[in-house]
Short mmCIF file of C-alpha atoms in Angstrom, two decimals:
data_model
loop_
_atom_site.label_atom_id
_atom_site.label_comp_id
_atom_site.label_asym_id
_atom_site.label_seq_id
_atom_site.Cartn_x
_atom_site.Cartn_y
_atom_site.Cartn_z
CA MET Z 1 114.85 103.57 11.83
CA MET Z 2 114.75 107.30 11.00
CA LEU Z 3 114.91 108.08 14.72
CA GLN Z 4 118.01 105.92 15.06
CA PHE Z 5 119.69 107.69 12.13
CA ALA Z 6 118.87 111.09 13.65
CA VAL Z 7 120.29 110.19 17.06
CA ASN Z 8 123.39 108.67 15.49
CA GLY Z 9 123.85 111.93 13.57
CA PHE Z 10 123.74 113.90 16.80
CA ILE Z 11 126.34 111.59 18.31
CA ARG Z 12 128.71 112.03 15.35
CA SER Z 13 128.23 115.78 15.15
CA GLY Z 14 128.67 116.34 18.86
CA SER Z 15 125.46 118.38 18.95
CA ILE Z 16 124.47 116.73 22.21
CA GLY Z 17 126.39 114.79 24.82
CA HIS Z 18 127.28 111.20 23.98
CA LYS Z 19 125.59 109.81 27.08
CA LEU Z 20 122.38 111.71 26.43
CA ALA Z 21 122.37 110.72 22.77
CA ARG Z 22 122.88 107.06 23.57
CA MET Z 23 120.09 107.26 26.16
CA LEU Z 24 117.77 108.71 23.51
CA LEU Z 25 118.76 105.95 21.13
CA PHE Z 26 117.96 103.33 23.76
CA LEU Z 27 114.56 104.87 24.49
CA CYS Z 28 113.71 105.14 20.79
CA SER Z 29 114.70 101.54 20.21
CA ALA Z 30 112.60 100.41 23.18
CA CYS Z 31 109.58 102.28 21.87
CA LEU Z 32 110.01 100.77 18.42
CA LEU Z 33 110.31 97.28 19.86
CA GLN Z 34 107.21 97.82 21.97
CA ALA Z 35 105.28 98.96 18.88
CA CYS Z 36 106.44 95.90 16.95
CA ASP Z 37 105.36 93.61 19.80
CA SER Z 38 101.92 95.20 20.14
CA PRO Z 39 99.09 92.76 19.29
CA LYS Z 40 97.64 93.16 15.80
CA LEU Z 41 94.18 92.49 14.45
CA THR Z 42 93.23 91.29 10.98
CA THR Z 43 91.42 93.99 9.03
CA LEU Z 44 87.66 93.50 8.97
CA ASP Z 45 85.58 93.96 5.83
CA SER Z 46 81.96 94.98 5.40
CA ALA Z 47 80.70 91.38 5.50
CA ASP Z 48 82.32 90.57 8.83
CA VAL Z 49 80.36 90.39 12.07
CA VAL Z 50 81.55 91.81 15.38
CA ILE Z 51 80.01 90.56 18.61
CA ALA Z 52 79.92 92.94 21.56
CA PHE Z 53 79.59 90.48 24.43
CA GLY Z 54 79.00 91.46 28.03
CA ASP Z 55 76.58 92.64 30.65
CA SER Z 56 74.60 95.86 31.19
CA LEU Z 57 77.39 98.14 29.93
CA THR Z 58 77.14 96.32 26.61
CA ALA Z 59 73.35 96.04 26.65
CA GLY Z 60 73.25 99.81 27.13
CA VAL Z 61 71.40 100.27 30.41
CA GLY Z 62 70.94 104.03 30.86
CA ALA Z 63 71.10 104.84 27.14
CA SER Z 64 68.22 105.97 24.99
CA THR Z 65 67.12 103.73 22.12
CA GLY Z 66 69.86 103.28 19.54
CA ASN Z 67 72.62 104.74 21.69
CA SER Z 68 74.20 101.72 23.35
CA TYR Z 69 77.92 101.47 22.64
CA PRO Z 70 77.48 98.63 20.08
CA SER Z 71 74.95 100.74 18.16
CA VAL Z 72 77.25 103.76 18.11
CA LEU Z 73 80.25 101.58 17.18
CA ALA Z 74 78.28 100.14 14.25
CA ARG Z 75 77.57 103.66 12.98
CA LEU Z 76 81.18 104.75 13.39
CA SER Z 77 82.67 101.68 11.72
CA GLY Z 78 80.07 100.70 9.16
CA LEU Z 79 80.35 97.13 10.46
CA THR Z 80 77.67 94.76 11.70
CA VAL Z 81 78.02 94.91 15.49
CA VAL Z 82 75.76 92.50 17.36
CA ASN Z 83 74.73 93.68 20.81
CA ALA Z 84 75.08 90.51 22.89
CA GLY Z 85 74.83 92.21 26.25
CA VAL Z 86 72.72 90.82 29.10
CA SER Z 87 72.11 93.02 32.10
CA GLY Z 88 73.15 91.52 35.43
CA GLU Z 89 75.11 88.66 33.89
CA THR Z 90 78.12 87.16 35.67
CA THR Z 91 81.10 85.59 33.97
CA HIS Z 92 79.83 82.13 34.90
CA GLU Z 93 76.56 82.85 33.10
CA GLY Z 94 78.39 84.44 30.20
CA LEU Z 95 80.59 81.39 29.78
CA LEU Z 96 77.49 79.23 29.45
CA ARG Z 97 75.88 81.64 26.94
CA LEU Z 98 78.83 82.42 24.69
CA PRO Z 99 78.94 79.21 22.59
CA LYS Z 100 75.36 79.70 21.41
CA VAL Z 101 76.00 83.37 20.54
CA ILE Z 102 79.09 82.43 18.53
CA GLU Z 103 77.23 79.64 16.74
CA GLU Z 104 74.37 81.96 15.84
CA HIS Z 105 76.41 84.90 14.52
CA ASN Z 106 79.73 83.41 13.32
CA PRO Z 107 81.77 86.53 14.18
CA ARG Z 108 85.24 87.52 13.04
CA LEU Z 109 85.84 89.55 16.20
CA LEU Z 110 84.61 89.41 19.79
CA ILE Z 111 84.70 92.45 22.08
CA LEU Z 112 84.62 91.01 25.58
CA LEU Z 113 83.51 93.28 28.41
CA GLU Z 114 82.37 91.27 31.37
CA GLY Z 115 83.15 90.79 35.04
CA GLY Z 116 81.60 93.93 36.53
CA ASN Z 117 78.79 92.06 38.22
CA ASP Z 118 81.22 89.54 39.68
CA ILE Z 119 83.29 92.39 41.11
CA LEU Z 120 80.22 94.12 42.56
CA ARG Z 121 79.17 90.86 44.20
CA ASN Z 122 82.65 90.22 45.61
CA LYS Z 123 83.16 87.03 43.63
CA SER Z 124 86.57 85.38 43.77
CA PHE Z 125 88.94 87.11 41.35
CA ALA Z 126 90.55 83.74 40.66
CA GLN Z 127 87.22 82.30 39.52
CA VAL Z 128 86.34 85.37 37.45
CA GLU Z 129 89.72 85.13 35.71
CA LYS Z 130 89.16 81.43 35.08
CA ASN Z 131 85.73 82.07 33.52
CA LEU Z 132 87.07 84.85 31.29
CA ASP Z 133 90.04 82.70 30.33
CA LYS Z 134 87.68 79.98 29.13
CA MET Z 135 85.63 82.49 27.14
CA ILE Z 136 88.71 83.87 25.45
CA GLN Z 137 90.05 80.41 24.64
CA LEU Z 138 86.66 79.35 23.30
CA ALA Z 139 86.72 82.21 20.81
CA LEU Z 140 90.37 81.84 19.85
CA ASP Z 141 89.93 78.10 19.23
CA ARG Z 142 87.31 79.02 16.63
CA GLY Z 143 89.57 81.53 14.91
CA ILE Z 144 87.74 84.54 16.35
CA GLN Z 145 89.81 87.60 17.24
CA VAL Z 146 89.27 88.87 20.78
CA VAL Z 147 89.51 92.41 22.15
CA LEU Z 148 89.39 92.61 25.94
CA ILE Z 149 88.01 95.62 27.82
CA GLY Z 150 88.88 95.79 31.52
CA VAL Z 151 86.49 96.65 34.33
CA PRO Z 152 87.76 98.51 37.42
CA GLU Z 153 87.77 97.22 40.96
CA LYS Z 154 85.47 98.82 43.53
CA ASN Z 155 87.89 101.67 43.98
CA LEU Z 156 87.36 105.16 42.59
CA PHE Z 157 90.99 105.51 41.55
CA SER Z 158 91.63 102.04 40.14
CA SER Z 159 92.07 101.07 36.53
CA SER Z 160 90.87 97.61 35.54
CA ALA Z 161 91.19 94.70 37.95
CA PRO Z 162 94.62 93.07 37.59
CA PHE Z 163 93.41 89.78 36.14
CA TYR Z 164 92.35 91.52 32.92
CA ARG Z 165 95.90 92.53 32.08
CA ALA Z 166 97.12 89.07 33.04
CA LEU Z 167 94.67 87.52 30.59
CA ALA Z 168 95.59 89.99 27.85
CA GLU Z 169 99.26 89.15 28.27
CA LYS Z 170 98.60 85.40 28.41
CA HIS Z 171 96.65 85.41 25.15
CA ASP Z 172 98.42 88.37 23.47
CA LEU Z 173 95.16 90.30 23.17
CA VAL Z 174 94.38 93.85 22.21
CA PHE Z 175 93.34 95.28 25.57
CA ASP Z 176 92.13 98.50 27.17
CA ALA Z 177 92.58 98.93 30.92
CA ASN Z 178 91.39 102.50 31.40
CA LEU Z 179 88.38 103.29 29.19
CA ILE Z 180 85.67 102.09 31.57
CA ALA Z 181 87.50 103.28 34.68
CA GLY Z 182 87.90 106.77 33.25
CA LEU Z 183 84.23 107.07 32.34
CA MET Z 184 83.21 105.75 35.76
CA ARG Z 185 85.03 108.69 37.35
CA SER Z 186 83.04 111.21 35.31
CA PRO Z 187 79.57 111.82 36.85
CA SER Z 188 78.41 113.84 33.85
CA LYS Z 189 78.79 110.72 31.65
CA LYS Z 190 76.68 108.48 33.90
CA SER Z 191 72.98 107.74 34.25
CA ASP Z 192 73.43 106.15 37.69
CA ALA Z 193 76.25 104.85 39.89
CA ILE Z 194 77.43 102.16 37.48
CA HIS Z 195 75.89 102.87 34.06
CA PHE Z 196 76.52 105.53 31.44
CA ASN Z 197 74.25 107.98 29.68
CA ASP Z 198 74.17 108.60 25.93
CA GLU Z 199 77.28 110.76 26.07
CA GLY Z 200 79.15 108.17 28.12
CA TYR Z 201 78.27 105.32 25.77
CA ALA Z 202 79.23 107.44 22.77
CA LEU Z 203 82.65 108.07 24.30
CA MET Z 204 82.93 104.39 25.08
CA ALA Z 205 82.19 103.50 21.45
CA GLU Z 206 84.68 106.09 20.21
CA GLY Z 207 87.36 104.67 22.49
CA ILE Z 208 86.77 101.13 21.23
CA TYR Z 209 86.65 102.35 17.64
CA GLU Z 210 90.06 103.97 18.10
CA LEU Z 211 91.39 100.80 19.73
CA LEU Z 212 90.25 98.71 16.75
CA SER Z 213 91.64 101.24 14.31
CA ASP Z 214 95.00 101.56 16.06
CA HIS Z 215 95.47 97.79 15.98
CA GLY Z 216 94.51 97.26 12.36
CA ALA Z 217 90.93 95.95 12.48
CA ILE Z 218 89.54 99.09 10.83
CA ASN Z 219 91.27 100.98 8.01
#
């Protein structure tokens, strides 16, 4: 609203051209609308449980003890973050495992990072999307908030595979398309071709912490 008042003032005063001012007003309004439409998360309290669900990137392959991303995220946030990562898992296997994990831990929020093994094994993107869709719906049906983290295609310059964004838009999820892809392009943050080292996992945790904070889950 303050931006709109400022631009309107410029229009009235003639300080800038009318066309430019109206263009600025349009852009400001679009940004404000986009911010209003951005998915929100319910603020978590100290008793709430977060499940970090996924494969080896969640389990922390390549990290030293206590330095997986869920461990670092727990320290940053002060929340209980359960590391529910299984190395080598596909989305089909994850879909079968998720109900038991939810039943055991009764989380308020699920961070879903899975699909990398499917992509490496050239599984059908349509089937991977279907498996992830079922996982997301399973959590949402139980009142669990979901944050989706995208995994890149087998392309050095790609962001996350396109079905991740499609799922985020379908379910109106908080979503990050670039965190994993960006770290994958940084050899100094990796322990091998597909896993991170302690520094990489710390940056991963910081990125997810900021995502949760920006969308209201953490004050």
